[in-house]
Structures are given as structure tokens and as C-alpha cells.
Amino acid sequence: MNDEVFALATQLVSPSYVAQAQQARRARETKFKSLLAQRRLPDNGWDEGTLRLLLEELALMDSNAFIGNAGVGEREARIACPLVRSRHFGFGHGIGRSGDIAEEQPKAAGSSLLYKLTNFLAADAIKRAGALSVNVNCLVLPVATGMTVTLTMLALRAMRPAAKYVVWPRIDQKSCLKAVAAAGCTPLVVESLLEGDELRTNVPGVRARIEECTQCMKAIAAASKHGRLDAFIQSTDKNFLVPVGGAILASCSAEFGAALIAKVSATYPGRASIAPILDLFITLLHLGADGWASLLERRQRLLPIFRERLGALAASHGERLLVTPNNSISMAVTLTSGGGGRSVTAMGAQLWVRLISGARICAPDAKKKSVAGIAFTNYGSHCDAYPVAYFTAACALGATEEDLDLFLKRLDKTLKEWKKMKPLAAESPA
């Protein structure tokens, strides 16, 4: 309500009460003004009432919410189910147009504004997470990381038509290779180096692979000389605690990065769902700079505690925590005995039954597996012959001390059972 409406309200309700309401409304509008002017995370997270008010205001800027609007197009943001309308706060037009996902929509000024603000907020969050000294260009995409990698590869191919190879240090995660293959590129696999317990990027191997692609040497040399990072991609669910469905393409390269992001934006075909954008927008404003910093700090604080406790528990069962100092999220514990002759992967099922999700079993088996047309040995362990079987656990963003306590308690019980399992009975002769 504007000042004139509040003035009229004083004819019906005590002016002092109206003045308080008007002051409260102005406090929220000040937050909106600061967001539009500063285009960064607010210092403190917003309350739900302020968030809902902003979303309603933005949704009312879209044509489907105009009073008296007569829509005669095929897409007029018509939503049949009230529950679906409520879930999306009335946003129905999506984002982008046929030529560019970041292009404004004539029918959806509110949706377009929300998308632009989300990109600014995401860039600010990335800076606050450790990239404070760089100029981050950012594009939030309504597809998960695999499809975002594919879009980026397609954009790079359009910018560099002669390029066809992707030098890929081996990481046994299917979406990486599938994304490269979907973009029509050829992956050149570089096996990792085993240093102690830790698998490390084979830098000499990467360099040797690059030297086989001579047409790319000028570009690689320039990148090395200037220390340029053209692009990096991260998922919104793992990094910002929203439902799966979005990813962020960002760059610290002032020139090429901006051009690449613009090309990816123009490569996306047609409109896109606003749902992943809306989730991220709401979450970032809900957290604010202080909430975001608190999440990051808690994970950093819990990491050494979890590592120490997991290592002690492993030792109590005759196992050991693998030494991987360069991995600041995941850790791994050996599985060298027990199970009564069963495959160590069976322990993963035991953990699952105890409602432990996310722990992954890696067991060297020398089997071959083909992914995107490339054959791998011992796929899942990230190398052909890791010396021991192990399981992994992560101290990821959003994990709490209660989560870790419960995991360690149930893991202790599972390992006790695993160590005591009797050998499988021999099958009777036919």
C-alpha cells in the first residue's frame, strides 16, 4: 500500500496504529530497495513475511496477474491447479525466450527481474565462499550439472569450431563423460596418480595429452600465462541446499568468461522453468550473508572433528582412515576383513537398512565397464587398481553434529556385525 492508502486508512483505524503498520511496511520496502540497489546478499537473512511480500510483488508484475488482462497467446501462464499456483507463488511464464535464456520476457517483468537478481546473489555467494578477490561472472541455469556441462561444451564448440577434444582427468562419475559425449566432443582420459592413499591429478599426463592436440596449444599457453579460469560449474542442491534441478556456471575470467556465459545463455533452446531459480533466490535471501557464512563455518568446524572421530572408530575395528589431506569434503575408511566371504559391497546394503544414506563402497574387482564408449577397469574407484576396498562418507554443507553422531553410532554397530559374520554355507551338490 502507498502513503495515500495509509492516509485513507486513518479515517477508519486509529492513526497511531496505522502509522505503526506503515512503518513496518516501509522497513520491508527498504529491504527491497537495498536488494535492487546493491544486488548482493543482505547482511541478515529475511523473515518469511518479507520474502512472501517480495515474491507476491514480483509475481504481480507478470502479465498473467494483471487485472483485466486478456491473454490470447498459447502461453499465458495459465495454471489449472491452485496448489501448483501456490507452490510457484503465481510465477508461470518461466525465464528466457527462444533466443536467449537470460533475455527479458515482455509478459514477465517480475520473472525477468527475479532471474537477474538471482544471478547477482549467486555471484555474491560464490565470492563470499572464497573468491573475494576476483570478478565472478555468473549464470544460474535450471538444469543440473551434467546438462550444464553439456551446454558449456556446446557453447565452447561454437566459439572454437575446430576444437573437439576434452582432456579429462579420470573421475568415475558417469555424468561427466556423458555430458562430454552429448556435446559431440571426444574425451581424452588421463589416469590419476596414486600418492600414498590419495589419488591426485596426473598433471604430467594432462600436459602430455594436451601436447597431442597441437591446434589447442596457443589457447592453452595463453591460459597458463595469465592464470585464467574460464569457467567452473557447481550444483545448486549440494552447494546451496535446495532441491535438485539447478546449476551455476561461473567464471573468473573478465573477458572470455563473460563471452562464454553469454554464449551458453544464447545456446539454451527456448524458455526454461523458473522453479530452480526461484528456489535459489528464496534460499539466498533467507540465509543472508550471515546465514551463508554460518553454514560455511559450521562445515569447516565439523570437518576435523568428524575426521578424528571416524579415524578412531575405524581403528577400533582394525581398519584405518585413508590419508587424503587434499580432499576437504569426503573421507574414506578401509574394509579389509569380515563379511564371511561376502562381497564388501554387501556392507553398503547393511548401512542402507540402518537408514545411512550417502556412504559409498568401492571394491577393486578388475571388472571392465564401458561408459560413453570408453572402457574402464575397476570403474567406481577412480583408478584401475586401488590397493584396498573402502567406503566413503562426506562432511558436506548442511551436515550437523547430530547427523555425524548418528552416523558414527550406526556405523559402529554395522562394523561389529560385519566383522562377526560367519562364512557363507557351501552350496549342496546338484
Coordinates of C-alpha atoms in Angstrom, one line a residue, residues 144-150 153 166 168-182 187 189-192 199 233-235 237-238 244 330 360 362 369-374 376-383 390 392:
A144 CA 21.6 -29.9 -13.1
T145 CA 25.3 -30.1 -13.5
G146 CA 25.5 -32.7 -16.3
M147 CA 23.3 -30.8 -18.7
T148 CA 25.1 -27.6 -17.7
V149 CA 28.4 -29.1 -18.7
T150 CA 26.9 -30.2 -22.0
M153 CA 30.8 -27.7 -24.1
V166 CA 38.3 -32.7 -23.9
W168 CA 39.6 -35.4 -18.7
P169 CA 41.4 -36.4 -15.6
R170 CA 39.7 -39.7 -14.6
I171 CA 36.8 -39.2 -12.1
D172 CA 34.4 -42.1 -12.1
Q173 CA 31.2 -40.2 -12.3
K174 CA 29.1 -41.0 -15.3
S175 CA 27.5 -37.6 -15.9
C176 CA 31.0 -36.1 -16.7
L177 CA 31.7 -38.4 -19.6
K178 CA 28.1 -38.4 -20.8
A179 CA 28.0 -34.6 -20.8
V180 CA 31.2 -34.5 -22.9
A181 CA 29.8 -37.1 -25.3
A182 CA 26.4 -35.4 -25.6
P187 CA 37.3 -37.2 -24.1
V189 CA 41.2 -39.9 -20.4
V190 CA 44.2 -39.2 -18.1
E191 CA 44.6 -41.7 -15.3
S192 CA 45.2 -40.3 -11.8
L199 CA 44.5 -40.2 -5.9
I233 CA 30.2 -25.4 -12.7
Q234 CA 28.5 -26.3 -9.4
S235 CA 25.2 -27.8 -8.4
D237 CA 21.5 -28.6 -4.4
K238 CA 24.9 -29.6 -2.9
V244 CA 17.9 -30.9 -7.3
S330 CA 35.0 -36.6 1.7
R360 CA 29.6 -45.5 -0.9
C362 CA 34.5 -49.0 -3.5
K369 CA 32.8 -51.3 -17.6
S370 CA 32.0 -49.1 -20.6
V371 CA 30.9 -45.5 -20.1
A372 CA 30.2 -43.2 -23.1
G373 CA 32.0 -45.7 -25.3
I374 CA 35.2 -45.8 -23.1
F376 CA 37.4 -48.7 -17.7
T377 CA 38.8 -51.2 -15.3
N378 CA 37.5 -51.1 -11.7
Y379 CA 35.1 -48.3 -12.5
G380 CA 33.9 -46.5 -9.4
S381 CA 37.3 -46.5 -7.7
H382 CA 38.7 -43.7 -10.0
C383 CA 41.7 -45.8 -11.0
Y390 CA 37.0 -48.8 1.2
T392 CA 33.4 -43.1 1.8

